[in-house]
CSV table of C-alpha atoms in Angstrom, one decimal:
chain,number,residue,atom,x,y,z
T,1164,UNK,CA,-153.0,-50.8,-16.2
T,1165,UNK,CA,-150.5,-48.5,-17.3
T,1166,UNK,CA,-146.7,-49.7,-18.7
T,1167,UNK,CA,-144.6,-47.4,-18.3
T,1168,UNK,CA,-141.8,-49.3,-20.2
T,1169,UNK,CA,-141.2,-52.3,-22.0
T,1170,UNK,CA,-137.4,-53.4,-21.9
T,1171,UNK,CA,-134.7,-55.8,-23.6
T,1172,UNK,CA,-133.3,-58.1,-20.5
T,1173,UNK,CA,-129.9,-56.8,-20.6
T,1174,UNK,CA,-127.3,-58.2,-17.8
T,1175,UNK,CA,-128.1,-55.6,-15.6
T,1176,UNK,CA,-131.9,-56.7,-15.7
T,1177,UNK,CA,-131.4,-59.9,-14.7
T,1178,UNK,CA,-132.2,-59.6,-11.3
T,1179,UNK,CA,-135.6,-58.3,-12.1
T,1180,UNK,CA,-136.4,-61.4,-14.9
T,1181,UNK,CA,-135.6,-63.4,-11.6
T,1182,UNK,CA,-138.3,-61.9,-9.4
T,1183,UNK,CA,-141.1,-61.8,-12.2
T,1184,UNK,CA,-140.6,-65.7,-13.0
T,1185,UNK,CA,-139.9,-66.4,-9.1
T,1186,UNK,CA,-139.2,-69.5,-7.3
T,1187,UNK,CA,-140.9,-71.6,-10.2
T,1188,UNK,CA,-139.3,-69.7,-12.9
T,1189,UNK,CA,-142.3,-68.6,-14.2
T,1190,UNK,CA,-143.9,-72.3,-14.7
T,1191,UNK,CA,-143.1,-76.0,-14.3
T,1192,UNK,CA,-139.5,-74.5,-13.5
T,1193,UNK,CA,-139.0,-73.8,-17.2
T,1194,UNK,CA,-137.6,-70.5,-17.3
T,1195,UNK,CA,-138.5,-70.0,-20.4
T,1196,UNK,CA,-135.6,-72.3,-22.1
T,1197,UNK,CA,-138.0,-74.9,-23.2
T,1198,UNK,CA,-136.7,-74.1,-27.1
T,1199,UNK,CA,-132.9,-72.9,-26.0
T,1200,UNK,CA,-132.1,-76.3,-24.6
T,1201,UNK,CA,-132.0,-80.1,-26.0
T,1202,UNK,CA,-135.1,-81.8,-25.2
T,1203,UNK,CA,-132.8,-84.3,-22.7
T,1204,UNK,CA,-132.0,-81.6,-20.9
T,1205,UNK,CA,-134.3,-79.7,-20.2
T,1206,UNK,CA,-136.2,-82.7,-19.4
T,1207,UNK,CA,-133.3,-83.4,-17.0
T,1208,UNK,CA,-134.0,-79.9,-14.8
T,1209,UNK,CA,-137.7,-80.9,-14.4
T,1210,UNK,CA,-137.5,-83.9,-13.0
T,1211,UNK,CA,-134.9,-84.0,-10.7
T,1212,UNK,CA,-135.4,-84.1,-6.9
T,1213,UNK,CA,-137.3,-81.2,-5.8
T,1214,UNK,CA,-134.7,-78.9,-4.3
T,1215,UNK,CA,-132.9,-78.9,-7.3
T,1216,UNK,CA,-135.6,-79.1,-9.8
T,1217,UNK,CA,-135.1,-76.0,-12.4
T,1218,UNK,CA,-132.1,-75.4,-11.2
T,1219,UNK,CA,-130.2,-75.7,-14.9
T,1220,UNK,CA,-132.9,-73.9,-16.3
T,1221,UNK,CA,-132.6,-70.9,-14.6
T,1222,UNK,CA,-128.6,-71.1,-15.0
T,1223,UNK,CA,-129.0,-71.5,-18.7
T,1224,UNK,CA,-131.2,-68.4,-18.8
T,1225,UNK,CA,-128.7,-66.3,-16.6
T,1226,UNK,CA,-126.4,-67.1,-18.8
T,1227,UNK,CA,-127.7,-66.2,-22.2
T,1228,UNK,CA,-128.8,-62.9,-20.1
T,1229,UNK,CA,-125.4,-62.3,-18.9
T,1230,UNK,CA,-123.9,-62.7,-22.2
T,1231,UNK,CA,-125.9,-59.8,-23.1
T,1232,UNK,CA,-127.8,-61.7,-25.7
T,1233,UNK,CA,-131.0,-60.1,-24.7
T,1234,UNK,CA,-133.3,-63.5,-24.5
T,1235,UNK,CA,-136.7,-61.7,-24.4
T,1236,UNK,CA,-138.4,-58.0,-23.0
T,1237,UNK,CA,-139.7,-57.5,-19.7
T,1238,UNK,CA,-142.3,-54.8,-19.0
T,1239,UNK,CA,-142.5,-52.8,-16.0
T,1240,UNK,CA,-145.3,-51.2,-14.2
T,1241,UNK,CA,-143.6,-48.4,-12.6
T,1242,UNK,CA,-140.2,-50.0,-11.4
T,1243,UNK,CA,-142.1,-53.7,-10.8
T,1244,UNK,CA,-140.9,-56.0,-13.8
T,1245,UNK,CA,-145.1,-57.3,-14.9
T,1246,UNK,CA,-144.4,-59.4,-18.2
T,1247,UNK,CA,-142.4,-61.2,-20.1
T,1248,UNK,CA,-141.9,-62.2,-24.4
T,1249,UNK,CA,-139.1,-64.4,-25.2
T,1250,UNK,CA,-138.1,-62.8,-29.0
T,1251,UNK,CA,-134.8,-63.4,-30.2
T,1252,UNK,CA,-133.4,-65.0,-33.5
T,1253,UNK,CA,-134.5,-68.0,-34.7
T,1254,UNK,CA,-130.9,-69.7,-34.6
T,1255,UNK,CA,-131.0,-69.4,-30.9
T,1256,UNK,CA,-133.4,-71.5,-30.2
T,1257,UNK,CA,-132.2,-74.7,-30.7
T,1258,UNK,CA,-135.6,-77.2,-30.5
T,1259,UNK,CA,-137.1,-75.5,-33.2
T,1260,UNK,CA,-134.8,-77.0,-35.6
T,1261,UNK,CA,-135.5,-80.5,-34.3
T,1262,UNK,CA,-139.1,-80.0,-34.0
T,1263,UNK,CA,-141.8,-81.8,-36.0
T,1264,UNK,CA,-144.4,-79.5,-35.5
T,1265,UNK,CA,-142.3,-76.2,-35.6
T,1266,UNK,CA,-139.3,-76.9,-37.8
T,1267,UNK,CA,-138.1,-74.1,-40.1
T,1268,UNK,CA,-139.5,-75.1,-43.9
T,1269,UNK,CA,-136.8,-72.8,-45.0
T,1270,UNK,CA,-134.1,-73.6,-42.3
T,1271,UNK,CA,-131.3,-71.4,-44.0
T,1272,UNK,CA,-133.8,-67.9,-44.5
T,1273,UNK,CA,-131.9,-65.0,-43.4
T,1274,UNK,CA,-132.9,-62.8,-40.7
T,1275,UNK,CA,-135.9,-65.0,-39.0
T,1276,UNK,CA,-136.4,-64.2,-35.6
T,1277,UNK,CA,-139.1,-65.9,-33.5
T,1278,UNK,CA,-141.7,-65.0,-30.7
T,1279,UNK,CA,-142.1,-68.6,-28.5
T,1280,UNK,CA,-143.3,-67.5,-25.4
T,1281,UNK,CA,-145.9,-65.0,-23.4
T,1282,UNK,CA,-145.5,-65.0,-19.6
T,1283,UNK,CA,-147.6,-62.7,-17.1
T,1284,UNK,CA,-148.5,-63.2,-13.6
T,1285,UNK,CA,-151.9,-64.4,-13.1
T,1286,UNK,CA,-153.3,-61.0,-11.9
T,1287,UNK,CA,-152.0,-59.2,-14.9
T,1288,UNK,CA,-153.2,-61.4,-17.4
T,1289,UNK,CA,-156.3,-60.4,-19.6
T,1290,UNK,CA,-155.2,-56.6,-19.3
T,1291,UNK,CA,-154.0,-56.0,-22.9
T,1292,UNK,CA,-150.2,-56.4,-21.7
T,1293,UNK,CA,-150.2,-59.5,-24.3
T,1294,UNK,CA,-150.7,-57.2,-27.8
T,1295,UNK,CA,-148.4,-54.4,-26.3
T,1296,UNK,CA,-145.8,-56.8,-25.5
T,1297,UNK,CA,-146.2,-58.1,-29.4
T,1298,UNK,CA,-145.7,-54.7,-30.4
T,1299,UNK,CA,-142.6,-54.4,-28.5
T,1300,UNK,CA,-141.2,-57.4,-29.7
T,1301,UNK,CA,-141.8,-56.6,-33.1
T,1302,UNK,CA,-140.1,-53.2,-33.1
T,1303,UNK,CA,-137.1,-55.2,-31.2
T,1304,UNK,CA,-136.4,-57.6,-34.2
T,1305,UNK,CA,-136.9,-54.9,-36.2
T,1306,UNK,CA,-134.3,-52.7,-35.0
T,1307,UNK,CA,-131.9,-55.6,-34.5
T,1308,UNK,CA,-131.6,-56.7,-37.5
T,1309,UNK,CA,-134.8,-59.1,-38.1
T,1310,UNK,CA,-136.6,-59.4,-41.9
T,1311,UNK,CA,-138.9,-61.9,-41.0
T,1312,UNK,CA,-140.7,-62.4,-37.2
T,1313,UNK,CA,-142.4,-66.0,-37.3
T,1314,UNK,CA,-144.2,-67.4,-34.4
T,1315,UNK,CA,-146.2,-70.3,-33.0
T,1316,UNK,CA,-149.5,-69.4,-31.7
T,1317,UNK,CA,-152.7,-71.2,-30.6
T,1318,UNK,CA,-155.9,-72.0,-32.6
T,1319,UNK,CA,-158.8,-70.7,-30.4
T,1320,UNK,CA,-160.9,-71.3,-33.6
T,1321,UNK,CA,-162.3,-74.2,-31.7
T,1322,UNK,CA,-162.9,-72.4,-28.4
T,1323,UNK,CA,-159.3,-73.7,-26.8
T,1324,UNK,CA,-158.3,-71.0,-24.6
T,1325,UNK,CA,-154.5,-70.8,-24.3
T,1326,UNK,CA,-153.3,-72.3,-20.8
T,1327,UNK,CA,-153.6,-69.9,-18.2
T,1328,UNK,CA,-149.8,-70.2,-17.4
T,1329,UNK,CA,-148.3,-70.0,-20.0
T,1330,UNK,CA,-149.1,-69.0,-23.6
T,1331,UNK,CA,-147.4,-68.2,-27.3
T,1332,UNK,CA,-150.5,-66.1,-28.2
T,1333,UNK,CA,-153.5,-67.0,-30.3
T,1334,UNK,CA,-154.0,-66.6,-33.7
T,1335,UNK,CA,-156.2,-63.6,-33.4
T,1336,UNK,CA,-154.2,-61.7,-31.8
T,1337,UNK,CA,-151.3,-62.1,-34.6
T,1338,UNK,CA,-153.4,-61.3,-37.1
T,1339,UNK,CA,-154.7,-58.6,-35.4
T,1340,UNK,CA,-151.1,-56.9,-35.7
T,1341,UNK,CA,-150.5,-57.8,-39.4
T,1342,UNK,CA,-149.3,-61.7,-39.2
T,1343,UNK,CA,-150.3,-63.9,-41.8
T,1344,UNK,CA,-151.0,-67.3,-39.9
T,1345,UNK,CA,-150.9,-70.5,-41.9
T,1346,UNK,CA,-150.6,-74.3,-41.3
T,1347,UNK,CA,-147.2,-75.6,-40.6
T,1348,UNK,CA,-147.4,-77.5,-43.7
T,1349,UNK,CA,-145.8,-81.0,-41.9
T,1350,UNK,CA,-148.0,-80.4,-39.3
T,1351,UNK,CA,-151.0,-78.4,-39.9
T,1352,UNK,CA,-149.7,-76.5,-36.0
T,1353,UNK,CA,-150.4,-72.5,-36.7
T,1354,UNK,CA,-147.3,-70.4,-38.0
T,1355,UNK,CA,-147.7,-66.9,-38.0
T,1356,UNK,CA,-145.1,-64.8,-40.1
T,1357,UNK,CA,-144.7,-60.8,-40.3
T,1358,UNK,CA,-142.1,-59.2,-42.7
T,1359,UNK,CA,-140.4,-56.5,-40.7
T,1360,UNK,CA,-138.1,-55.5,-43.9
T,1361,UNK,CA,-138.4,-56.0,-47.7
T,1362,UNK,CA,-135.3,-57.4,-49.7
């Protein structure tokens, strides 16, 4: 597979981050605000009736879009958005804060960003769109301001495949493009870190 281009999802993208997460918003009807919005709810847009379930979700997302806040990169296979990485600063997403496997040790560092989400389409998946999407986002917090990129991958140490939905990346593959991983040290969950820019 080639990519031609791998965007930030401006306003005027929106309409494209629509159509790649489709009707589900990409799975579960999370739209990928799991760690923008208070646990309650989120929780609240999942398990409403049916017709309405994800329904927030996706407004919350369009709104953070439409502020021009830039909530993640799509790529695009010619003009046909293909994946997704939610990057932004850490600040912005909310539930990390109040985690207990995820919470910031040093809440008040300057200039984290964090990587908290993977999304591809089941037939693109396994293509290498996963590492060149983490390359992207890299050079996007990089350029924006970012010193530090942290984020939250999967073990596959034990032979635990990421879920086939929906993914934050395994531990390989961050180490692969420099990350140091370590044990979150409240919880022993991975945390991968990458300095983008020296003090």
């Amino acid at each position: 597979m080639t990519i031609v281009a791998i965007e930030p999802a401006t306003p005027e993208r929106w309409a494209d981050l629509e159509r790649l997460f489709g009707p589900t918003g990409a799975y579960g009807h999370c739209w990928c605000v799991y760690f923008r919005r208070r646990a309650k709810d989120f929780t609240a847009s999942v398990s409403c009736v049916p017709a309405e379930r994800g329904d927030s979700n996706r407004e919350a997302l369009r709104r953070v879009t439409l502020d021009g806040k830039v909530p993640g990169l799509l790529a695009y296979e010619g003009s046909e958005p293909c994946g997704w990485v939610s990057v932004a600063p850490r600040e912005d997403f909310v539930r990390l804060a109040r985690s207990r496997s995820l919470r910031p040790v040093a809440p008040d560092e300057p200039g984290v960003w964090s990587l908290v989400c993977f999304w591809l389409p089941p037939r693109r998946r396994r293509k290498g769109m996963g590492s060149q999407l983490l390359d992207a986002a890299i050079e996007h917090s990089r350029a924006n301001g970012g010193r530090v990129l942290e984020a939250y991958p999967v073990d596959t140490a034990g032979g635990r495949a990421p879920s086939a939905e929906v993914y934050t990346g395994t531990v390989r593959m961050f180490r692969k493009a420099g990350f140091t991983c370590a044990p979150h040290p409240g919880s022993g969950r991975p945390i991968a870190r990458l300095t983008l820019k020296d003090d």
